[in-house]
Amino acid sequence: MPPPLDRTAAHPLLGRDLAAFGDRTALVTADEEISYAALAERVERAARRLGTGRRLVLVAGANSVDAVVGYLGALAAGHAVLLTPDDDAVIGSLTAAYDPDVVCRTRRGRWQCTERRDGSAHELHPELALLLSTSGSTGSPKLVRLSYDNLRANAESIADYLGIRPTDRAATTLPLHYCYGLSVLHSHLVRGAGLVLTGLSVADTCFWELFRRARGTSLAGVPYTFTLLERVGFAAMDLPDLRYLTQAGGRMAPEQVRHFAQLGRRRGFDLFVMYGQTEATARMAYLPPDRALTSPAAIGVPVPGGDLRLAPVDDLPGADVGELVYTGPNVMLGYAETPADLRLGRTVRELRTGDLARRTEDGLFEIVGRRSRFAKVFGLRIDLQRVEAGLEADGVRACCVASENELVVVVEQSGRDEQLPRLIASRCALPPRAVRVLALPELPRLASGKVDVPAVAALAANPGQATRPAGHPGRGDGRPAGHPGPATRPAAGPGPATRPAVAAAASVGPATVAEDDGARLRELFAEILDRRDVTDDSSFVGLGGDSLSYVEMSVRLEQLLGPLPAGWHTMPIRRLRDGARPAVPRRRRTLDTVVALRAAAIVLIVGSHIELFTVRGGAHLLLAVAGFNFARFHLTDIARRRRLRHLGASVARIAVPSSLLLALVALLDHRYGWQNVLLLNEALGPRTGPQRNYWFVETLVYTLLALLALLALPVVDRWERRGPFALPLALLAAGLTVRYGLLPLSPWDNLATPVLLFWFFALGWAAAKATAWWQRSLLAVVGVTAVVGYFGNPLREAVIVTGFLLLTWLPRLPSVAALNRVASVLAGASLYIYLIHWQVYPLLQSYSRLLALAACLAAGVLFGTLVGWATRCLPRPRGRLAASPPATALVT
């Protein structure tokens, strides 16, 4: 046994003994709660196992109890800790560069500390406590040297301005090895507060279940985290214990800062925008919450104990702009680039941040650029950060790199791609030939959520890699072969995982699908969506997938991967590949509820028209399903113009086949007129007789056109993104005023049917955006109440109510393989079956109603196949930037 731990020589975390907080809760995980007393015992045991002889200890900083205990134990025993991601490549690189004496990490599911020698191979400065990388998870040998005083001072400073209480519980939404994530741990431990320890992403529903159960009070995030929060419906979540959010790790758009600040005022939490660097341990400035609405672009004021000033910089426009320089007790000792540097003491007294800033009239600091991000192109000085900020204001995420003769802008795919080069050239006063734009499904990101600028530079140098067709040798993910790729999956953001496979495993399953299967997935997406630009970062929705292709894709994917996770249509192929299970025979199969409802509804519609049976309600249920698919496939986080383009093309995919078919029908059957051909019968009449057979198609087209006009308004687009559940709920309320006769329709009698039926569509839309149980419960009550008594036909109302409740509560239904195949075919052709069955069944109804039903279904499937073939034969736009996805999202 090692000798007793010498408390006089050891350095308990930040100068505090954890046991002093007694029975307070320190850590909450999905499996257990650990008190400070219990944590102190575990830390003591870990410290004793490492011994008292001062050594360099590499700790793989996963978001787990073992990693936290190992890290605190190494600090408490007085060792110098090299904190890294739990990544084989990074650990291997830093082990080779710094030769640690002990390596502590998880091996085969168990925490292990491997002693590489008895003593130490290093001369370690007495103040050296922690070594952190400034480059995320790349394994760069350049490290920041931090002292015990650095850690203690910054933790106390953060705890001070955040007002951390012993009752607070912060979720570990960021990796432990990242200085921002580590500062959350430090600042809460010094105040005896708790941490909700998890490796889940905020995009995972299990994260929110744990957060509520643990009574979480705060969340920390980088800008991408806040984008994810908007995607998952954070604004409508029930989080009764939430006190504040913190944001750092890069500039967040002022509009987004203002949005979350306003949301906080309504919901009772604060937003702290913060600024920092690893070289300052974590934080240097913060924006007081009461200034977030009035000064959303500012980084705020220095943290307690620190000071900021502006140093003059030559060749800068504006005398009020300078380089931001920070001084304070949290400034690092200096850098280390070799093991010999570990014996050095303080070599840095102040931190020149490299950021260009100005001080506003009200005393707040505001970042306006970065010295290293200025470039000269054609002799002109270009601020790359300002170019990116300007594009972000236009709704385009971008990263810029430059050479002497060219500015390269890598963007996440946008509907404005073809205009971007000229727009950027005009803003920068460059000739158009000096600007090149590359479009990717997602910008590559590091584990911290920041854009991976070296990966972007590699793309700029090898543009052919960014547009490699599916199946091409190499990665196929938009990065050069051999590049490590982004450290996190794009769909889940900067969570604790540091590799795509690890990240996917957190919410999907073990990473067991081979790279060959990744190629098969890309080929499958390319085949079904008829796309030539599929990469590992592409998603079904991002490639313009619609409800028709959704049906075929889900069936084909289940054959390849087995059961699909919820929300698979928004996941990048990389995550499906790394997290899916290979298909194996299984006793229980499931069927997507939307597919089941579409197939069942079209059979009920046609069968009832043929009078094989009389079970009505299918068409009205399909309106709710259309609303559900509208929300699922159109109201994603893509730019507004791209949304509108997709939606406009969806209307065309409904209207054009319908009009062409009806033109042919009108030539052969004079009961139909030009109003039917132009889909104007519901608007102009006559609204009786056979002419009304296509009321469903016209109602759907009118509804989508109205929403297209509504979402074209920038203010409505912003409302929808900020309140994805609130907007359809408000529209549902408006629709119900018509349903209950509170809004007289006499001036618009000829439009009564589409307006009267809009609430069915709005119900489905709201159901797709309902993320909390209370939202689903509210919709269930409203939907059932509105449907019951509407038709005066209990069976018809029961069909609609049952379908709507299934749509709201059950994403998948038990099924069998044969039923899955039949349902997928019928659901995929549901619109075409509806269009053509009016002309088919009268020919066979007198012979056999069952035969007439089968003929209608077969004719609709054939018609849908012909439409799909004709669509694929249409000419495609050519050019380097023609890779943005086609808008083909059919919503029925």
mmCIF file of N, CA, C and O in Angstrom, residues 784-837:
data_model
loop_
_atom_site.group_PDB
_atom_site.id
_atom_site.type_symbol
_atom_site.label_atom_id
_atom_site.label_comp_id
_atom_site.label_asym_id
_atom_site.label_seq_id
_atom_site.Cartn_x
_atom_site.Cartn_y
_atom_site.Cartn_z
ATOM 1 N N VAL A 784 -59.768 15.470 -30.007
ATOM 2 C CA VAL A 784 -60.943 14.632 -29.758
ATOM 3 C C VAL A 784 -62.183 15.501 -29.602
ATOM 4 O O VAL A 784 -63.256 15.212 -30.161
ATOM 5 N N THR A 785 -62.055 16.590 -28.842
ATOM 6 C CA THR A 785 -63.203 17.484 -28.626
ATOM 7 C C THR A 785 -63.692 18.081 -29.937
ATOM 8 O O THR A 785 -64.906 18.190 -30.175
ATOM 9 N N ALA A 786 -62.765 18.470 -30.808
ATOM 10 C CA ALA A 786 -63.151 19.110 -32.065
ATOM 11 C C ALA A 786 -63.771 18.126 -33.044
ATOM 12 O O ALA A 786 -64.677 18.484 -33.807
ATOM 13 N N VAL A 787 -63.280 16.886 -33.055
ATOM 14 C CA VAL A 787 -63.774 15.907 -34.030
ATOM 15 C C VAL A 787 -65.138 15.363 -33.619
ATOM 16 O O VAL A 787 -66.045 15.223 -34.448
ATOM 17 N N VAL A 788 -65.292 15.043 -32.346
ATOM 18 C CA VAL A 788 -66.542 14.445 -31.881
ATOM 19 C C VAL A 788 -67.696 15.426 -32.099
ATOM 20 O O VAL A 788 -67.649 16.572 -31.657
ATOM 21 N N GLY A 789 -68.691 14.976 -32.825
ATOM 22 C CA GLY A 789 -69.844 15.799 -33.127
ATOM 23 C C GLY A 789 -69.712 16.604 -34.404
ATOM 24 O O GLY A 789 -70.686 17.228 -34.848
ATOM 25 N N TYR A 790 -68.544 16.609 -35.024
ATOM 26 C CA TYR A 790 -68.343 17.419 -36.225
ATOM 27 C C TYR A 790 -69.139 16.874 -37.409
ATOM 28 O O TYR A 790 -69.741 17.623 -38.174
ATOM 29 N N PHE A 791 -69.145 15.541 -37.584
ATOM 30 C CA PHE A 791 -69.847 14.928 -38.710
ATOM 31 C C PHE A 791 -71.214 14.358 -38.321
ATOM 32 O O PHE A 791 -72.034 14.082 -39.186
ATOM 33 N N GLY A 792 -71.410 14.121 -37.036
ATOM 34 C CA GLY A 792 -72.638 13.456 -36.629
ATOM 35 C C GLY A 792 -72.646 11.994 -36.992
ATOM 36 O O GLY A 792 -73.709 11.348 -37.032
ATOM 37 N N ASN A 793 -71.475 11.417 -37.260
ATOM 38 C CA ASN A 793 -71.334 10.008 -37.627
ATOM 39 C C ASN A 793 -70.284 9.408 -36.702
ATOM 40 O O ASN A 793 -69.087 9.608 -36.905
ATOM 41 N N PRO A 794 -70.693 8.652 -35.668
ATOM 42 C CA PRO A 794 -69.728 8.164 -34.677
ATOM 43 C C PRO A 794 -68.601 7.320 -35.275
ATOM 44 O O PRO A 794 -67.448 7.439 -34.849
ATOM 45 N N LEU A 795 -68.906 6.475 -36.277
ATOM 46 C CA LEU A 795 -67.866 5.639 -36.865
ATOM 47 C C LEU A 795 -66.839 6.499 -37.596
ATOM 48 O O LEU A 795 -65.626 6.292 -37.471
ATOM 49 N N ARG A 796 -67.310 7.459 -38.362
ATOM 50 C CA ARG A 796 -66.404 8.348 -39.096
ATOM 51 C C ARG A 796 -65.513 9.122 -38.128
ATOM 52 O O ARG A 796 -64.303 9.243 -38.340
ATOM 53 N N GLU A 797 -66.101 9.635 -37.078
ATOM 54 C CA GLU A 797 -65.333 10.394 -36.091
ATOM 55 C C GLU A 797 -64.354 9.495 -35.344
ATOM 56 O O GLU A 797 -63.234 9.916 -35.025
ATOM 57 N N ALA A 798 -64.748 8.239 -35.092
ATOM 58 C CA ALA A 798 -63.851 7.305 -34.404
ATOM 59 C C ALA A 798 -62.618 7.004 -35.250
ATOM 60 O O ALA A 798 -61.501 6.867 -34.730
ATOM 61 N N VAL A 799 -62.817 6.890 -36.594
ATOM 62 C CA VAL A 799 -61.675 6.645 -37.487
ATOM 63 C C VAL A 799 -60.670 7.797 -37.384
ATOM 64 O O VAL A 799 -59.454 7.587 -37.247
ATOM 65 N N ILE A 800 -61.163 9.021 -37.437
ATOM 66 C CA ILE A 800 -60.272 10.180 -37.408
ATOM 67 C C ILE A 800 -59.600 10.303 -36.049
ATOM 68 O O ILE A 800 -58.384 10.540 -35.954
ATOM 69 N N VAL A 801 -60.369 10.151 -34.961
ATOM 70 C CA VAL A 801 -59.806 10.272 -33.616
ATOM 71 C C VAL A 801 -58.740 9.214 -33.371
ATOM 72 O O VAL A 801 -57.650 9.505 -32.858
ATOM 73 N N THR A 802 -59.045 7.970 -33.755
ATOM 74 C CA THR A 802 -58.067 6.885 -33.547
ATOM 75 C C THR A 802 -56.783 7.160 -34.317
ATOM 76 O O THR A 802 -55.673 7.036 -33.783
ATOM 77 N N GLY A 803 -56.912 7.554 -35.582
ATOM 78 C CA GLY A 803 -55.727 7.842 -36.379
ATOM 79 C C GLY A 803 -54.925 8.992 -35.820
ATOM 80 O O GLY A 803 -53.684 8.946 -35.761
ATOM 81 N N PHE A 804 -55.617 10.053 -35.380
ATOM 82 C CA PHE A 804 -54.903 11.212 -34.845
ATOM 83 C C PHE A 804 -54.175 10.870 -33.543
ATOM 84 O O PHE A 804 -53.036 11.305 -33.336
ATOM 85 N N LEU A 805 -54.798 10.096 -32.668
ATOM 86 C CA LEU A 805 -54.137 9.721 -31.416
ATOM 87 C C LEU A 805 -52.911 8.854 -31.685
ATOM 88 O O LEU A 805 -51.873 8.992 -31.023
ATOM 89 N N LEU A 806 -53.018 7.945 -32.663
ATOM 90 C CA LEU A 806 -51.843 7.141 -33.028
ATOM 91 C C LEU A 806 -50.734 8.039 -33.572
ATOM 92 O O LEU A 806 -49.559 7.871 -33.242
ATOM 93 N N LEU A 807 -51.112 8.995 -34.408
ATOM 94 C CA LEU A 807 -50.134 9.916 -34.986
ATOM 95 C C LEU A 807 -49.427 10.720 -33.898
ATOM 96 O O LEU A 807 -48.225 10.997 -33.993
ATOM 97 N N THR A 808 -50.154 11.072 -32.847
ATOM 98 C CA THR A 808 -49.613 11.933 -31.796
ATOM 99 C C THR A 808 -48.746 11.172 -30.810
ATOM 100 O O THR A 808 -47.715 11.682 -30.360
ATOM 101 N N TRP A 809 -49.127 9.939 -30.487
ATOM 102 C CA TRP A 809 -48.486 9.240 -29.367
ATOM 103 C C TRP A 809 -47.585 8.075 -29.753
ATOM 104 O O TRP A 809 -46.653 7.746 -29.019
ATOM 105 N N LEU A 810 -47.859 7.417 -30.882
ATOM 106 C CA LEU A 810 -47.101 6.203 -31.218
ATOM 107 C C LEU A 810 -46.390 6.374 -32.555
ATOM 108 O O LEU A 810 -47.027 6.339 -33.613
ATOM 109 N N PRO A 811 -45.067 6.559 -32.551
ATOM 110 C CA PRO A 811 -44.357 6.735 -33.818
ATOM 111 C C PRO A 811 -44.313 5.461 -34.662
ATOM 112 O O PRO A 811 -44.181 5.532 -35.874
ATOM 113 N N ARG A 812 -44.413 4.277 -34.028
ATOM 114 C CA ARG A 812 -44.355 3.018 -34.763
ATOM 115 C C ARG A 812 -45.393 2.063 -34.203
ATOM 116 O O ARG A 812 -45.732 2.108 -33.017
ATOM 117 N N LEU A 813 -45.881 1.164 -35.076
ATOM 118 C CA LEU A 813 -46.903 0.197 -34.705
ATOM 119 C C LEU A 813 -46.389 -1.213 -34.944
ATOM 120 O O LEU A 813 -45.582 -1.445 -35.855
ATOM 121 N N PRO A 814 -46.818 -2.193 -34.136
ATOM 122 C CA PRO A 814 -46.434 -3.592 -34.400
ATOM 123 C C PRO A 814 -46.903 -4.019 -35.783
ATOM 124 O O PRO A 814 -47.979 -3.620 -36.242
ATOM 125 N N SER A 815 -46.108 -4.828 -36.456
ATOM 126 C CA SER A 815 -46.446 -5.217 -37.819
ATOM 127 C C SER A 815 -45.751 -6.527 -38.163
ATOM 128 O O SER A 815 -45.075 -7.133 -37.318
ATOM 129 N N VAL A 816 -45.909 -6.948 -39.411
ATOM 130 C CA VAL A 816 -45.211 -8.115 -39.945
ATOM 131 C C VAL A 816 -44.593 -7.712 -41.273
ATOM 132 O O VAL A 816 -44.986 -6.702 -41.883
ATOM 133 N N ALA A 817 -43.651 -8.509 -41.770
ATOM 134 C CA ALA A 817 -42.900 -8.129 -42.963
ATOM 135 C C ALA A 817 -43.801 -7.942 -44.179
ATOM 136 O O ALA A 817 -43.666 -6.973 -44.929
ATOM 137 N N ALA A 818 -44.747 -8.851 -44.388
ATOM 138 C CA ALA A 818 -45.609 -8.768 -45.565
ATOM 139 C C ALA A 818 -46.457 -7.501 -45.520
ATOM 140 O O ALA A 818 -46.625 -6.808 -46.524
ATOM 141 N N LEU A 819 -47.003 -7.191 -44.340
ATOM 142 C CA LEU A 819 -47.813 -5.992 -44.200
ATOM 143 C C LEU A 819 -46.982 -4.741 -44.445
ATOM 144 O O LEU A 819 -47.458 -3.768 -45.047
ATOM 145 N N ASN A 820 -45.735 -4.741 -43.979
ATOM 146 C CA ASN A 820 -44.852 -3.600 -44.216
ATOM 147 C C ASN A 820 -44.675 -3.329 -45.703
ATOM 148 O O ASN A 820 -44.710 -2.181 -46.160
ATOM 149 N N ARG A 821 -44.474 -4.399 -46.481
ATOM 150 C CA ARG A 821 -44.257 -4.221 -47.920
ATOM 151 C C ARG A 821 -45.498 -3.660 -48.599
ATOM 152 O O ARG A 821 -45.422 -2.750 -49.418
ATOM 153 N N VAL A 822 -46.664 -4.205 -48.258
ATOM 154 C CA VAL A 822 -47.904 -3.737 -48.868
ATOM 155 C C VAL A 822 -48.190 -2.287 -48.467
ATOM 156 O O VAL A 822 -48.523 -1.439 -49.302
ATOM 157 N N ALA A 823 -48.048 -2.002 -47.172
ATOM 158 C CA ALA A 823 -48.348 -0.652 -46.685
ATOM 159 C C ALA A 823 -47.422 0.372 -47.311
ATOM 160 O O ALA A 823 -47.850 1.493 -47.645
ATOM 161 N N SER A 824 -46.153 0.031 -47.472
ATOM 162 C CA SER A 824 -45.220 0.994 -48.050
ATOM 163 C C SER A 824 -45.575 1.331 -49.482
ATOM 164 O O SER A 824 -45.490 2.487 -49.911
ATOM 165 N N VAL A 825 -45.994 0.335 -50.257
ATOM 166 C CA VAL A 825 -46.379 0.578 -51.653
ATOM 167 C C VAL A 825 -47.624 1.451 -51.715
ATOM 168 O O VAL A 825 -47.687 2.433 -52.470
ATOM 169 N N LEU A 826 -48.636 1.123 -50.902
ATOM 170 C CA LEU A 826 -49.883 1.883 -50.930
ATOM 171 C C LEU A 826 -49.684 3.306 -50.413
ATOM 172 O O LEU A 826 -50.226 4.261 -50.975
ATOM 173 N N ALA A 827 -48.918 3.446 -49.338
ATOM 174 C CA ALA A 827 -48.693 4.778 -48.789
ATOM 175 C C ALA A 827 -47.923 5.649 -49.779
ATOM 176 O O ALA A 827 -48.227 6.839 -49.958
ATOM 177 N N GLY A 828 -46.922 5.081 -50.416
ATOM 178 C CA GLY A 828 -46.140 5.847 -51.377
ATOM 179 C C GLY A 828 -46.941 6.311 -52.572
ATOM 180 O O GLY A 828 -46.622 7.324 -53.190
ATOM 181 N N ALA A 829 -47.991 5.568 -52.911
ATOM 182 C CA ALA A 829 -48.811 5.913 -54.077
ATOM 183 C C ALA A 829 -50.156 6.502 -53.686
ATOM 184 O O ALA A 829 -51.052 6.615 -54.531
ATOM 185 N N SER A 830 -50.337 6.905 -52.428
ATOM 186 C CA SER A 830 -51.665 7.306 -51.943
ATOM 187 C C SER A 830 -52.261 8.465 -52.744
ATOM 188 O O SER A 830 -53.451 8.450 -53.075
ATOM 189 N N LEU A 831 -51.449 9.486 -53.060
ATOM 190 C CA LEU A 831 -51.983 10.606 -53.836
ATOM 191 C C LEU A 831 -52.446 10.140 -55.209
ATOM 192 O O LEU A 831 -53.523 10.514 -55.685
ATOM 193 N N TYR A 832 -51.647 9.308 -55.861
ATOM 194 C CA TYR A 832 -51.954 8.874 -57.222
ATOM 195 C C TYR A 832 -53.142 7.925 -57.241
ATOM 196 O O TYR A 832 -53.932 7.923 -58.197
ATOM 197 N N ILE A 833 -53.290 7.126 -56.207
ATOM 198 C CA ILE A 833 -54.478 6.272 -56.096
ATOM 199 C C ILE A 833 -55.722 7.135 -55.978
ATOM 200 O O ILE A 833 -56.743 6.875 -56.627
ATOM 201 N N TYR A 834 -55.631 8.170 -55.155
ATOM 202 C CA TYR A 834 -56.782 9.068 -54.982
ATOM 203 C C TYR A 834 -57.146 9.728 -56.308
ATOM 204 O O TYR A 834 -58.320 9.855 -56.663
ATOM 205 N N LEU A 835 -56.130 10.171 -57.056
ATOM 206 C CA LEU A 835 -56.397 10.876 -58.299
ATOM 207 C C LEU A 835 -57.071 9.991 -59.342
ATOM 208 O O LEU A 835 -58.001 10.420 -60.035
ATOM 209 N N ILE A 836 -56.634 8.743 -59.460
ATOM 210 C CA ILE A 836 -57.064 7.922 -60.598
ATOM 211 C C ILE A 836 -58.235 7.007 -60.290
ATOM 212 O O ILE A 836 -58.892 6.502 -61.200
ATOM 213 N N HIS A 837 -58.548 6.795 -59.008
ATOM 214 C CA HIS A 837 -59.562 5.772 -58.700
ATOM 215 C C HIS A 837 -60.950 6.184 -59.187
ATOM 216 O O HIS A 837 -61.790 5.335 -59.480
#
